[in-house]
Coordinates of C-alpha atoms in Angstrom, one line a residue:
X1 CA -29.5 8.7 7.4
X2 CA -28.3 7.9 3.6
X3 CA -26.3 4.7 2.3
X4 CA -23.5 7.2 2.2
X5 CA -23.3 8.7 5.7
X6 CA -23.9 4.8 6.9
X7 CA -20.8 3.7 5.3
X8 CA -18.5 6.6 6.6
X9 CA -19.2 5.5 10.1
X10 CA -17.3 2.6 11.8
X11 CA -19.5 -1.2 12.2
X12 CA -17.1 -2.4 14.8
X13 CA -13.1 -2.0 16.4
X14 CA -10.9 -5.0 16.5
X15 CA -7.1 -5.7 16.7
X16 CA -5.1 -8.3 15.4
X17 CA -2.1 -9.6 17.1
X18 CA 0.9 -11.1 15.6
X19 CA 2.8 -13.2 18.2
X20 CA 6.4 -13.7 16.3
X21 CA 9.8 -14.7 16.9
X22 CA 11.0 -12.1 17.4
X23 CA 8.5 -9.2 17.8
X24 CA 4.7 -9.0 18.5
X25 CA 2.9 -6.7 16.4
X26 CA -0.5 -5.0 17.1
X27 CA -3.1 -3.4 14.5
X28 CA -6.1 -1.6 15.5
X29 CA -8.5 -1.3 12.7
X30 CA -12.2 0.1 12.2
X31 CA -14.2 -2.1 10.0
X32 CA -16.9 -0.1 8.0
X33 CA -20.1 -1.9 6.5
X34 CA -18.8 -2.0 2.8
X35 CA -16.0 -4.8 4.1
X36 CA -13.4 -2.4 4.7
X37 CA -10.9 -1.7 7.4
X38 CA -8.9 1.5 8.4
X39 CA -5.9 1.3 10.5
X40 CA -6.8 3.1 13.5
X41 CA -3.0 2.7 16.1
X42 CA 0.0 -0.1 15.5
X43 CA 2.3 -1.0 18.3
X44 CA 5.5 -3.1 18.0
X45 CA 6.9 -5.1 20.6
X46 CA 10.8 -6.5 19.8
X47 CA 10.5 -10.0 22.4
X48 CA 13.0 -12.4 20.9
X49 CA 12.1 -15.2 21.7
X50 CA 14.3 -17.0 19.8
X51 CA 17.5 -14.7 21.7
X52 CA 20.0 -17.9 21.5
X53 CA 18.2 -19.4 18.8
X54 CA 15.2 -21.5 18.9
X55 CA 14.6 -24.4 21.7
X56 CA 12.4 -26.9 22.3
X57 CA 11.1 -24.4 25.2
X58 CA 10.6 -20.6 25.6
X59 CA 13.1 -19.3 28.7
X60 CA 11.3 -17.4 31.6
X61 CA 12.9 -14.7 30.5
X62 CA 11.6 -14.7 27.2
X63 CA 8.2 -15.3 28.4
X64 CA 8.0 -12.2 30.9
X65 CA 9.5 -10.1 28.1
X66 CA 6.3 -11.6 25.7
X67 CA 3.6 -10.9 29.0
X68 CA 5.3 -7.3 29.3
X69 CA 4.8 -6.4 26.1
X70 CA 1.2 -8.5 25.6
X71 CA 0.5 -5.9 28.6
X72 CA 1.4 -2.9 26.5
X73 CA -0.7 -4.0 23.5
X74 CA -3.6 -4.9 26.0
X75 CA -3.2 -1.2 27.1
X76 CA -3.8 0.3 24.0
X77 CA -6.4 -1.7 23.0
X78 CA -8.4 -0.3 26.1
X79 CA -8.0 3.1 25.7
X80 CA -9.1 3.0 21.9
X81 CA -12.1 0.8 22.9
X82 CA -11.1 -2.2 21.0
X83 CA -14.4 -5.1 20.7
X84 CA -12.4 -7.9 19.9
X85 CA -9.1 -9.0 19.8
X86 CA -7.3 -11.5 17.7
X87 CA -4.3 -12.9 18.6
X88 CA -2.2 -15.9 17.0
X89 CA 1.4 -17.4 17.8
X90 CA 3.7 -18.5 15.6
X91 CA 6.6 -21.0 15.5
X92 CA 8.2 -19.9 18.4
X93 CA 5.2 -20.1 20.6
X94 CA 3.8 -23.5 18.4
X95 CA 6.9 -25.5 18.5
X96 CA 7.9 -24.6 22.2
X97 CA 6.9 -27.9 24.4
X98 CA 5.7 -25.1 27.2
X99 CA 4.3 -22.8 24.4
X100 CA 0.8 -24.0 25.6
X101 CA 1.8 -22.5 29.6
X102 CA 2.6 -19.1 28.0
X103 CA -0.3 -19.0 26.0
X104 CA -2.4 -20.4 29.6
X105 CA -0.7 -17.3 31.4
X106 CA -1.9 -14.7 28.7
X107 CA -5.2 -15.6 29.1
X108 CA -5.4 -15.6 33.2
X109 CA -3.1 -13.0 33.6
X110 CA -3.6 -9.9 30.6
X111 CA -7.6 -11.6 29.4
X112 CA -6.0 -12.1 25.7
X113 CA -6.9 -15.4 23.9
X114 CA -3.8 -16.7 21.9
X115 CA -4.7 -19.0 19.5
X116 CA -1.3 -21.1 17.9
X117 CA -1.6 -21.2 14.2
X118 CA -0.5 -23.8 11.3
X119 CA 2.4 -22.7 9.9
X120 CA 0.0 -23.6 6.7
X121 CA -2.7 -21.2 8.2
X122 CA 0.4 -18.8 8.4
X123 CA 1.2 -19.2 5.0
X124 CA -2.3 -18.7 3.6
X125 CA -3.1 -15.7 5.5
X126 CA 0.0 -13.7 4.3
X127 CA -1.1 -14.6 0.7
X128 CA -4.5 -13.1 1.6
X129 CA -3.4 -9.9 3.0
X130 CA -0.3 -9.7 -0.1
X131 CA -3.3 -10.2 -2.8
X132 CA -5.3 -7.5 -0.5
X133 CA -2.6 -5.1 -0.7
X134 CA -0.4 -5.4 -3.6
X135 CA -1.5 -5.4 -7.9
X136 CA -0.9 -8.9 -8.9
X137 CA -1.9 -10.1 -12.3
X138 CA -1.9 -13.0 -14.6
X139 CA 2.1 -13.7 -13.7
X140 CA 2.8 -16.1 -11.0
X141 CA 5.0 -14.5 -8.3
X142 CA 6.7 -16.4 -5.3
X143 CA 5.6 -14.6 -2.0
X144 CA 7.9 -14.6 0.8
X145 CA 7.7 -13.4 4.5
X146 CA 10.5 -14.5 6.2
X147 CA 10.2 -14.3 9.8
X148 CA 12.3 -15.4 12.6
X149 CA 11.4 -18.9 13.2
X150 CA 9.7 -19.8 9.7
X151 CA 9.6 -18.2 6.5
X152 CA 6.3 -18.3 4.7
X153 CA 6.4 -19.4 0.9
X154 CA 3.2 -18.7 -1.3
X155 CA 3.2 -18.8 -5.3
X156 CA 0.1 -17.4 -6.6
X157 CA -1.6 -14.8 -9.0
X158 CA -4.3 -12.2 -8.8
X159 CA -6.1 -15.0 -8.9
X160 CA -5.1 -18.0 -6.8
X161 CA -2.5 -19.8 -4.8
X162 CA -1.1 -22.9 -6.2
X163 CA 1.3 -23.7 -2.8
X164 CA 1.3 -22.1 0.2
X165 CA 3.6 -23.6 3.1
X166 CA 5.6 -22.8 6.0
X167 CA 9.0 -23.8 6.8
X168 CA 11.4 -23.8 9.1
X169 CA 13.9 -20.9 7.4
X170 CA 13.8 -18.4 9.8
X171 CA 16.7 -15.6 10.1
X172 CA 16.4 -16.6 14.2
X173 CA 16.6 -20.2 13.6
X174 CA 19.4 -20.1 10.7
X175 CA 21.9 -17.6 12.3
X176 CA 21.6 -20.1 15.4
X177 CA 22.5 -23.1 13.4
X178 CA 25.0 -22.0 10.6
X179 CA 26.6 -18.7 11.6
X180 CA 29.4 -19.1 13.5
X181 CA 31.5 -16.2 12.4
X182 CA 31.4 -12.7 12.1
X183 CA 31.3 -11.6 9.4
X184 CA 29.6 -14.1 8.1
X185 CA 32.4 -16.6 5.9
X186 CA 31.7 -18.2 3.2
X187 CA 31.9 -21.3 4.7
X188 CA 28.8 -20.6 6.6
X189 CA 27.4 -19.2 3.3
X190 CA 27.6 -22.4 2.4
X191 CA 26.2 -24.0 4.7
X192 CA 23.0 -21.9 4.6
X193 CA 22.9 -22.8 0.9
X194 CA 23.5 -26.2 0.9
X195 CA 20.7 -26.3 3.5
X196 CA 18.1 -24.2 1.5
X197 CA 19.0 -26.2 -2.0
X198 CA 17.8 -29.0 0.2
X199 CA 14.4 -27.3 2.4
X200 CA 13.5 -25.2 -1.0
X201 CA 13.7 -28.1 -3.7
X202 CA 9.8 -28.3 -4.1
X203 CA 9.1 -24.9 -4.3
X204 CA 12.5 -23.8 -6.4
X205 CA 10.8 -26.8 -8.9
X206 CA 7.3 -25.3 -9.2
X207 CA 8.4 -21.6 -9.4
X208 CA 10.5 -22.8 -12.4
X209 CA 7.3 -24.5 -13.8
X210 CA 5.5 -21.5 -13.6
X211 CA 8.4 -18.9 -14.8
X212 CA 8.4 -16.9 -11.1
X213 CA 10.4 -14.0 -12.3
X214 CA 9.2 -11.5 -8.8
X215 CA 9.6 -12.5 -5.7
X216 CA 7.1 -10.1 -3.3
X217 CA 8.4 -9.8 0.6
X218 CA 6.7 -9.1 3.7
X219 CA 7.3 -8.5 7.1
X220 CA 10.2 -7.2 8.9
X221 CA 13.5 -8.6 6.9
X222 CA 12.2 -8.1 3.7
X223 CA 10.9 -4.6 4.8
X224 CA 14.4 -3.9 5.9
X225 CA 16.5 -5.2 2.8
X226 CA 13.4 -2.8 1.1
X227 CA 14.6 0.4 3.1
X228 CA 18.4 -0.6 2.8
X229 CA 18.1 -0.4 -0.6
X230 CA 15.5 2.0 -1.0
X231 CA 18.4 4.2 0.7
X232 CA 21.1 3.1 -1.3
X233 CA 19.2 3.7 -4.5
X234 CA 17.4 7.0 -3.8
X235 CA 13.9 5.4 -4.1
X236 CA 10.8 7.1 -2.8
X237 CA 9.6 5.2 0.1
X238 CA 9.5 7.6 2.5
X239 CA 6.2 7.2 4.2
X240 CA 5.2 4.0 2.8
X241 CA 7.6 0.7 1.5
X242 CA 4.3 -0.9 0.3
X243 CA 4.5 -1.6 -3.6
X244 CA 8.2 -0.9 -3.9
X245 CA 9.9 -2.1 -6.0
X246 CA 14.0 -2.9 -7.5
X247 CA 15.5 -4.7 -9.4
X248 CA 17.5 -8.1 -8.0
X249 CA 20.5 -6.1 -9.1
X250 CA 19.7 -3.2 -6.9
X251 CA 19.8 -5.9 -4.1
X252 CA 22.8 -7.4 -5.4
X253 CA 24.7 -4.3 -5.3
X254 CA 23.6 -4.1 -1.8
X255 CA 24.3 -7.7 -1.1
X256 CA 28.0 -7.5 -2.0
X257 CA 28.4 -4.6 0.4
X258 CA 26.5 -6.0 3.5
X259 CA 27.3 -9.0 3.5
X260 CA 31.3 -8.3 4.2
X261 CA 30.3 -6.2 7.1
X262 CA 30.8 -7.2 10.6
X263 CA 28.4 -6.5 13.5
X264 CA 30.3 -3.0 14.4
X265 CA 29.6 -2.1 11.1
X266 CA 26.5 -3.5 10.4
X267 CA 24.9 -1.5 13.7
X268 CA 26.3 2.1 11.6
X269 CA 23.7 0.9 8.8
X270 CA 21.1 3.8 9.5
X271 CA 18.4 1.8 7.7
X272 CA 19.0 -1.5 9.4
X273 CA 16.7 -2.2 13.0
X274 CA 19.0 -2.7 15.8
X275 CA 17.5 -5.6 16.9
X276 CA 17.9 -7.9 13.2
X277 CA 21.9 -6.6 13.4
X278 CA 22.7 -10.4 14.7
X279 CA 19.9 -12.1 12.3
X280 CA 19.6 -9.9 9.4
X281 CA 22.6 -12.3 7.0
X282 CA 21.0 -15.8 6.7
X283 CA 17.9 -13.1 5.6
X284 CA 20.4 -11.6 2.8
X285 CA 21.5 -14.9 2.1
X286 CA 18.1 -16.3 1.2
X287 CA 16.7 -13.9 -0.9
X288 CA 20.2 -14.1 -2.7
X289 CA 19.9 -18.2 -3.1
X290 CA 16.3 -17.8 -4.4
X291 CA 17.7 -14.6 -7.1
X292 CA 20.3 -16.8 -8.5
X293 CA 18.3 -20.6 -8.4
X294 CA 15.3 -19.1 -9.9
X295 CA 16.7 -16.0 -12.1
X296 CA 14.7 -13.5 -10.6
X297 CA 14.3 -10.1 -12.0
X298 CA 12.5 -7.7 -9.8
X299 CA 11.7 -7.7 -5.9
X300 CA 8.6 -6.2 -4.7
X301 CA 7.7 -5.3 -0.9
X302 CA 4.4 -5.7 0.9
X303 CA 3.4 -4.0 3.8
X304 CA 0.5 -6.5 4.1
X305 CA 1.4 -9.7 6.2
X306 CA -0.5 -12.0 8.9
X307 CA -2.1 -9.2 11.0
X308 CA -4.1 -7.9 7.6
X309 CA -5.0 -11.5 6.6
X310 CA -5.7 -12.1 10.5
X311 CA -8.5 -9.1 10.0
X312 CA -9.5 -10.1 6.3
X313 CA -9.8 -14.0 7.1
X314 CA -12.4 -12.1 10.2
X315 CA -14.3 -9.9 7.8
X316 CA -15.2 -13.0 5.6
X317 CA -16.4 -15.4 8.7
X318 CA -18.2 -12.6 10.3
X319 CA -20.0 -10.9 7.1
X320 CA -23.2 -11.8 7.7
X321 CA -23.2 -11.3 11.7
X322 CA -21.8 -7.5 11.0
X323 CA -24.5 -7.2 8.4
X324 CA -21.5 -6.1 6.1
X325 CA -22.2 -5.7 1.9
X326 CA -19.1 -6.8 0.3
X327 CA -21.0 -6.3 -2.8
X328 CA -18.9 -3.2 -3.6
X329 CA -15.3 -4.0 -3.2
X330 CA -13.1 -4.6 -6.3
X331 CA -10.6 -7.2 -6.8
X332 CA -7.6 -4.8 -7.5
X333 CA -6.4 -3.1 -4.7
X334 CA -5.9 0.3 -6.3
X335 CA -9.6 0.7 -7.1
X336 CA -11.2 -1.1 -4.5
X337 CA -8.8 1.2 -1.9
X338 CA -10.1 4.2 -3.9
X339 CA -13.2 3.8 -3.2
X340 CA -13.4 3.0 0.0
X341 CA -11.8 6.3 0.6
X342 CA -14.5 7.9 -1.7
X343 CA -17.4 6.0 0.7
X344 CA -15.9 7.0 3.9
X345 CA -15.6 10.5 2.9
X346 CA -19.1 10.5 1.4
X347 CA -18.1 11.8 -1.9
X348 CA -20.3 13.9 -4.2
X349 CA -20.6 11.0 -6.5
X350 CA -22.7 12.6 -9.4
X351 CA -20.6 15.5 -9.8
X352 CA -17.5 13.6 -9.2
X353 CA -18.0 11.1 -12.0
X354 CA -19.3 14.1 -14.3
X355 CA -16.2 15.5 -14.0
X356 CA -14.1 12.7 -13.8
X357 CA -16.0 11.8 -17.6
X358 CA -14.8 14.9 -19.2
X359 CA -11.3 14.4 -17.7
X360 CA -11.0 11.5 -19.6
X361 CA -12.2 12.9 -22.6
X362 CA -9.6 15.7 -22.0
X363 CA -7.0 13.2 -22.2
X364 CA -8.0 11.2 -25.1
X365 CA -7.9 14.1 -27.1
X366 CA -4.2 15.5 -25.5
X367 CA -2.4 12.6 -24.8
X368 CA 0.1 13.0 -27.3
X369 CA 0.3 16.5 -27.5
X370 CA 1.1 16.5 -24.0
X371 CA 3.7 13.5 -23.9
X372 CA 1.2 11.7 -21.8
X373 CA 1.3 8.1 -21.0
X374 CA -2.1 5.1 -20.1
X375 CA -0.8 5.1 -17.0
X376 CA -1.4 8.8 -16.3
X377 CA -5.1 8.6 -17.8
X378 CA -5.6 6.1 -14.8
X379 CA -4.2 8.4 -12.2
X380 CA -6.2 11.1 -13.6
X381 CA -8.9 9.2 -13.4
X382 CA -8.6 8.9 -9.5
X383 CA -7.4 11.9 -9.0
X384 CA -11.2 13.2 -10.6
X385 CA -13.0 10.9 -8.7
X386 CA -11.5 11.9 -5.4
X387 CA -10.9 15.9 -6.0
X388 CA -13.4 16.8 -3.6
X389 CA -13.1 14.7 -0.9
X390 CA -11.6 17.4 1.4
X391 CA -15.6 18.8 1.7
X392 CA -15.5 15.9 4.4
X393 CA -13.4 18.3 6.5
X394 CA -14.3 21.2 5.9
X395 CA -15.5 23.5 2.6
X396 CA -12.5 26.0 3.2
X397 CA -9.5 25.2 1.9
X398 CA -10.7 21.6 0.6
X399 CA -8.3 21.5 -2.1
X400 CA -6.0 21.3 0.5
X401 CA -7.8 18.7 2.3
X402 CA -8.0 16.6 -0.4
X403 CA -4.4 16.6 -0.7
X404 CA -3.8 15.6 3.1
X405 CA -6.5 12.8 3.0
X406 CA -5.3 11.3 -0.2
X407 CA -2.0 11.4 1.1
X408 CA -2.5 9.7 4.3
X409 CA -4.7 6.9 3.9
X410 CA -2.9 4.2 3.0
X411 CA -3.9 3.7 0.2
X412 CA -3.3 0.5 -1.3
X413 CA -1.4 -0.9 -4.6
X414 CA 0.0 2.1 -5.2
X415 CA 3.8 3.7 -5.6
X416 CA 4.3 6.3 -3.0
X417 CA 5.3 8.7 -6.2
X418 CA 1.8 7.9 -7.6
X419 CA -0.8 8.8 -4.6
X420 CA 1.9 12.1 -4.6
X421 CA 0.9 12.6 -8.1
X422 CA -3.0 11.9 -7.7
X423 CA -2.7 14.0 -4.1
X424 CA -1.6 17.0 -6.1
X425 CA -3.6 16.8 -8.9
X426 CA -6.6 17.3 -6.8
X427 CA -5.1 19.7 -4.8
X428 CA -5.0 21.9 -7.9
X429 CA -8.3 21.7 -9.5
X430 CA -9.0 25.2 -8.0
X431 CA -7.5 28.6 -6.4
X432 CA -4.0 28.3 -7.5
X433 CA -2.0 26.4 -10.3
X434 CA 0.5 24.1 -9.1
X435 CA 3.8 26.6 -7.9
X436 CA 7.4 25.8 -6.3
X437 CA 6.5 27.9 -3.4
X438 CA 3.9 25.4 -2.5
X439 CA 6.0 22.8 -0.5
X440 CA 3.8 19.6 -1.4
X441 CA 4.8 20.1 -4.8
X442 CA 8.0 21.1 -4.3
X443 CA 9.3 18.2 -2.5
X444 CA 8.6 16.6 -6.0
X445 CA 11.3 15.7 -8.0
X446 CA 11.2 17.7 -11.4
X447 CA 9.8 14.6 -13.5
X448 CA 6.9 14.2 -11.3
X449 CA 6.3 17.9 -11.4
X450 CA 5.8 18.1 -15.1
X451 CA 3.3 15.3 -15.0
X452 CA 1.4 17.0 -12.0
X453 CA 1.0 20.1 -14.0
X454 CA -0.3 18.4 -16.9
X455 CA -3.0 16.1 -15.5
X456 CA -3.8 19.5 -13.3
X457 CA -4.5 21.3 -16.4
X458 CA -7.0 18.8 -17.4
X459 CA -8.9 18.4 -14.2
X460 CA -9.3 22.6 -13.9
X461 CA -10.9 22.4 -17.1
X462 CA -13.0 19.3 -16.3
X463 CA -14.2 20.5 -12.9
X464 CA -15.0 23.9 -14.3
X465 CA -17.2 22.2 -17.0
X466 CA -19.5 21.5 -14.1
X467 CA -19.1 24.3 -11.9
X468 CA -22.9 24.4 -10.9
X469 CA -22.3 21.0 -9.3
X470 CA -25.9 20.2 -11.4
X471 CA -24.5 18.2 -14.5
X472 CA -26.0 21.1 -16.8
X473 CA -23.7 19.9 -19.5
X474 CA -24.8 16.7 -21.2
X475 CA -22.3 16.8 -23.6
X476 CA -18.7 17.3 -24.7
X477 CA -17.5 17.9 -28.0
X478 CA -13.7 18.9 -28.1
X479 CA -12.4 20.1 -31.5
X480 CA -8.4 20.2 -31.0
X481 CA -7.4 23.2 -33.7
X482 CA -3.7 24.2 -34.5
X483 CA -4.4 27.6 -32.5
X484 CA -7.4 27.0 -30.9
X485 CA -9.1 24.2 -28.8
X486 CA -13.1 24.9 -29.3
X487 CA -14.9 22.9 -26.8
X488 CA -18.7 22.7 -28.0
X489 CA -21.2 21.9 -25.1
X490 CA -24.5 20.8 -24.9
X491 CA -26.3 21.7 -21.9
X492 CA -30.1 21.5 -20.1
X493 CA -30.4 25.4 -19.2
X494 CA -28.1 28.0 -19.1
X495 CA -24.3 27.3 -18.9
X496 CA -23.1 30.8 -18.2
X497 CA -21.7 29.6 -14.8
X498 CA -20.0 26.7 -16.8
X499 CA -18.5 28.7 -19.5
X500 CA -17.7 31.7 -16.5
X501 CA -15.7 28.1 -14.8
X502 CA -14.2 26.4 -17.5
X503 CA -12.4 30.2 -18.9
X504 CA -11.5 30.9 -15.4
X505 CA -9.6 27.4 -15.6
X506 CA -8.3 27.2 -18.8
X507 CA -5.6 29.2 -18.3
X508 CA -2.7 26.6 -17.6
X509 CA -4.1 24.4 -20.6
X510 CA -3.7 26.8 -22.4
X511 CA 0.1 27.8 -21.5
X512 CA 0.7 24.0 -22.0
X513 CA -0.7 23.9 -25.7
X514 CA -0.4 27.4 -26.8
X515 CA -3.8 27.8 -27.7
X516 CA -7.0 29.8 -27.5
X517 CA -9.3 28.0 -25.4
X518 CA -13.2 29.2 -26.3
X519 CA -16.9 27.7 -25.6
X520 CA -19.8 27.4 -27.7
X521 CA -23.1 26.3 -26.3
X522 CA -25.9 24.5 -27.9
X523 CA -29.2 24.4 -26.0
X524 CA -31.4 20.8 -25.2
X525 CA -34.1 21.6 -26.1
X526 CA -35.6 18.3 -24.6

């Protein structure tokens, strides 16, 4: 068995359990031997545990609703053959003097080992699984998953943390003690300020050090203010909200709707969960107090939160017992999620960079003629590397396959519009150029649509300069005429399959240009 068909199958199944305020959320992953993890189920359990706000002990009512639901997730884990299960409490469940009798009663009565967290532990995890699955660079960003009981504050870079905390913020705990009306008044508006100006002083300071300008959101009331105004604004997030992204206007146009909205109304908001209807404005309120104290400019959402630092902080202690090679993985979670899709789908690497070369080259030589911009050379790029990934299926119809896996793999760091564009662009480097009556590429708005047929073009041409699959041509010489576009090609043997490929798809490149495409060989004599 090769390297490559060792790294498409599974090392070992675990879940990671979130025990929160207000729900308990359950991820069962695969984790492969290049460090890795694909999502394999997810269950969600609403609990509230916090129902009239947090007290110094959980009801009985909230605890059977926490064992009924721990019974569910226990369930599931079962039937999908789960190894090991992780599963750590939160403020609730920490803070509660009989926290440590429910946490007894889950492991004698459902066989699931609860382990209560730091809220510091909390704090650090999240910042693990945002790095893991959103692009951060040299700018320090203030990281924020508020929760029901505690909201998590991290303020970091692609790089490191420089705090990491949790506090005692949460939308359970603060519509408890300050909202009294509904709608919310501004006289409880101000006393959720007044009380955040005083709990948020030492991290408002040291974001204004640093010159935070994004604040990044997980979890379930960031995710929701994300759809609200993903909604509202007409942004694409519809099968994924990771690596959206507004503007702190585009909440504050929201804001000054919501926030005058009563709880008849508020349950009408399509894109709100029923169950934050009576929690959801000290939430609002928050992200609003940290906009205006730290004059923020952009909000960005992460689908990554504890349960993905849960399994990353697993895959780091466990490495060497799971004989796993970490060796690969990239820092930035657009490439290193790229190719860990290329490994499980054991790629035909040589071919695949061959082509993937040439695209590039393609590019160089037409980005201006074709309006194109660097960040369409990277997608490109992808989109090369990954076109034939649907072999992993099946030969037939892998174009199509390619554009289904890409699709729906989560991949991470990346706009939904962008693995749409890369998910076409493969789909097209054979049969067919890109057509309304295709519904994938349809459902693109006309923008993206332009930019698909463009990077399409390219690929064709690439992939057809290495039809044989054999790297017969060594070398690409591309001379860009006014009428013409001569593409001079060096090659081992024979390239009449190459030239035969690269003709056959030329055609769209040259609709796009208005030129002549033609090949000349010269023979290697070596």
């Amino acid at each position: 068995m090769t390297d490559k068909q060792n790294n498409s199958e599974p090392t070992k199944r675990i879940a990671a359990i979130d025990l929160g305020t207000n729900s308990f959320h359950a991820v069962l992953v695969d984790i492969y031997p290049d460090g890795s993890f694909r999502t394999v189920n997810k269950l969600k359990e609403m609990v509230s545990l916090a129902e009239k706000g947090l007290e110094d002990r959980l009801s009985r009512e909230a605890m059977d609703r926490g064992l009924e639901a721990l019974k569910r997730i226990k369930f599931l884990c079962d039937s999908h053959y789960v190894e090991n299960i992780l599963a750590f409490a939160t403020s609730a469940i920490r803070e509660a003097k009989n926290g440590g009798d429910f946490i007894k009663e889950v492991g004698e009565d459902i066989g699931i080992r609860v382990r209560a967290i730091s809220g510091k532990m909390e704090a650090e995890m999240i910042g693990l699984a945002i790095m893991h699955s959103i692009v951060l660079n040299e700018e320090m960003v203030l990281m924020a998953d508020i929760g029901g009981g505690s909201v998590e504050f991290i303020i970091g870079n692609d790089k490191e943390f420089i705090y990491y905390n949790s506090l005692k913020l949460g939308v359970a705990r603060m519509a408890a003690a300050f909202v009294e009306s509904d709608p919310i008044t501004e006289k409880d508006i101000k006393k959720l300020q007044d009380h955040f100006k005083k709990e948020l002083a030492e991290i408002i300071k040291l974001a204004k050090k640093h010159k935070v300008k994004t604040v990044i959101g997980s979890s379930g009331t960031m995710e929701n203010i994300g759809e609200m105004v993903a909604s509202r604004k007409s942004l694409t997030a519809e099968r994924s909200l990771n690596e959206l992204e507004f503007s702190t206007d585009d909440f504050n146009d929201l804001y000054s709707d919501f926030i005058k909205l009563d709880r008849k109304q508020r349950k009408k908001e399509k894109d709100l969960d029923e169950k934050r209807i009576d929690i959801i404005n000290p939430g609002m309120v928050l992200v609003k107090f940290l906009i205006e104290k730290l004059d923020l400019e952009k909000i960005k959402i992460s689908e990554g939160a504890l349960r993905e630092g849960m399994i990353l902080n697993y895959i780091e202690n466990k490495k060497e017992q799971l004989n796993l090679d970490l060796v690969a993985n990239f820092k930035d979670p657009r490439r290193r999620s790229i190719y860990e899709l290329l490994r499980k789908t054991n790629w035909a690497e040589a071919h695949s960079r061959h082509v993937t070369n040439f695209s590039l080259q393609f590019f160089d030589e037409f980005k201006e003629e074709l309006n194109l911009k660097e960040s369409d050379r990277e997608l490109l790029e992808y989109a090369s590397l990954m076109h034939d990934i649907g072999y992993y299926i099946s030969y037939r119809k892998h174009h199509k396959h390619a554009l289904y896996l890409i699709k729906y793999s989560d991949l991470l760091g990346f706009k939904e519009d962008e693995i749409n564009i890369m998910a076409n662009v493969s789909r097209y480097h054979r049969k067919s150029k890109p057509r309304k009556r295709h519904k994938p590429y349809k459902q693109l708005n006309k923008k993206l649509r332009k930019r698909v047929k463009k990077l399409s073009a390219i690929l064709r041409v690439a992939d057809g300069l290495d039809r044989s699959h054999y790297q017969n041509v060594q070398k690409l010489e591309i001379s860009n005429k006014k009428e013409i576009i001569e593409l001079l090609i060096t090659t081992h043997s024979d390239p009449e399959l190459e030239i035969w490929g690269t003709l056959r798809k030329g055609d769209l490149l040259e609709k796009l240009t208005g030129k002549k495409l033609k090949v000349f060989q010269v023979l290697d004599k070596k």
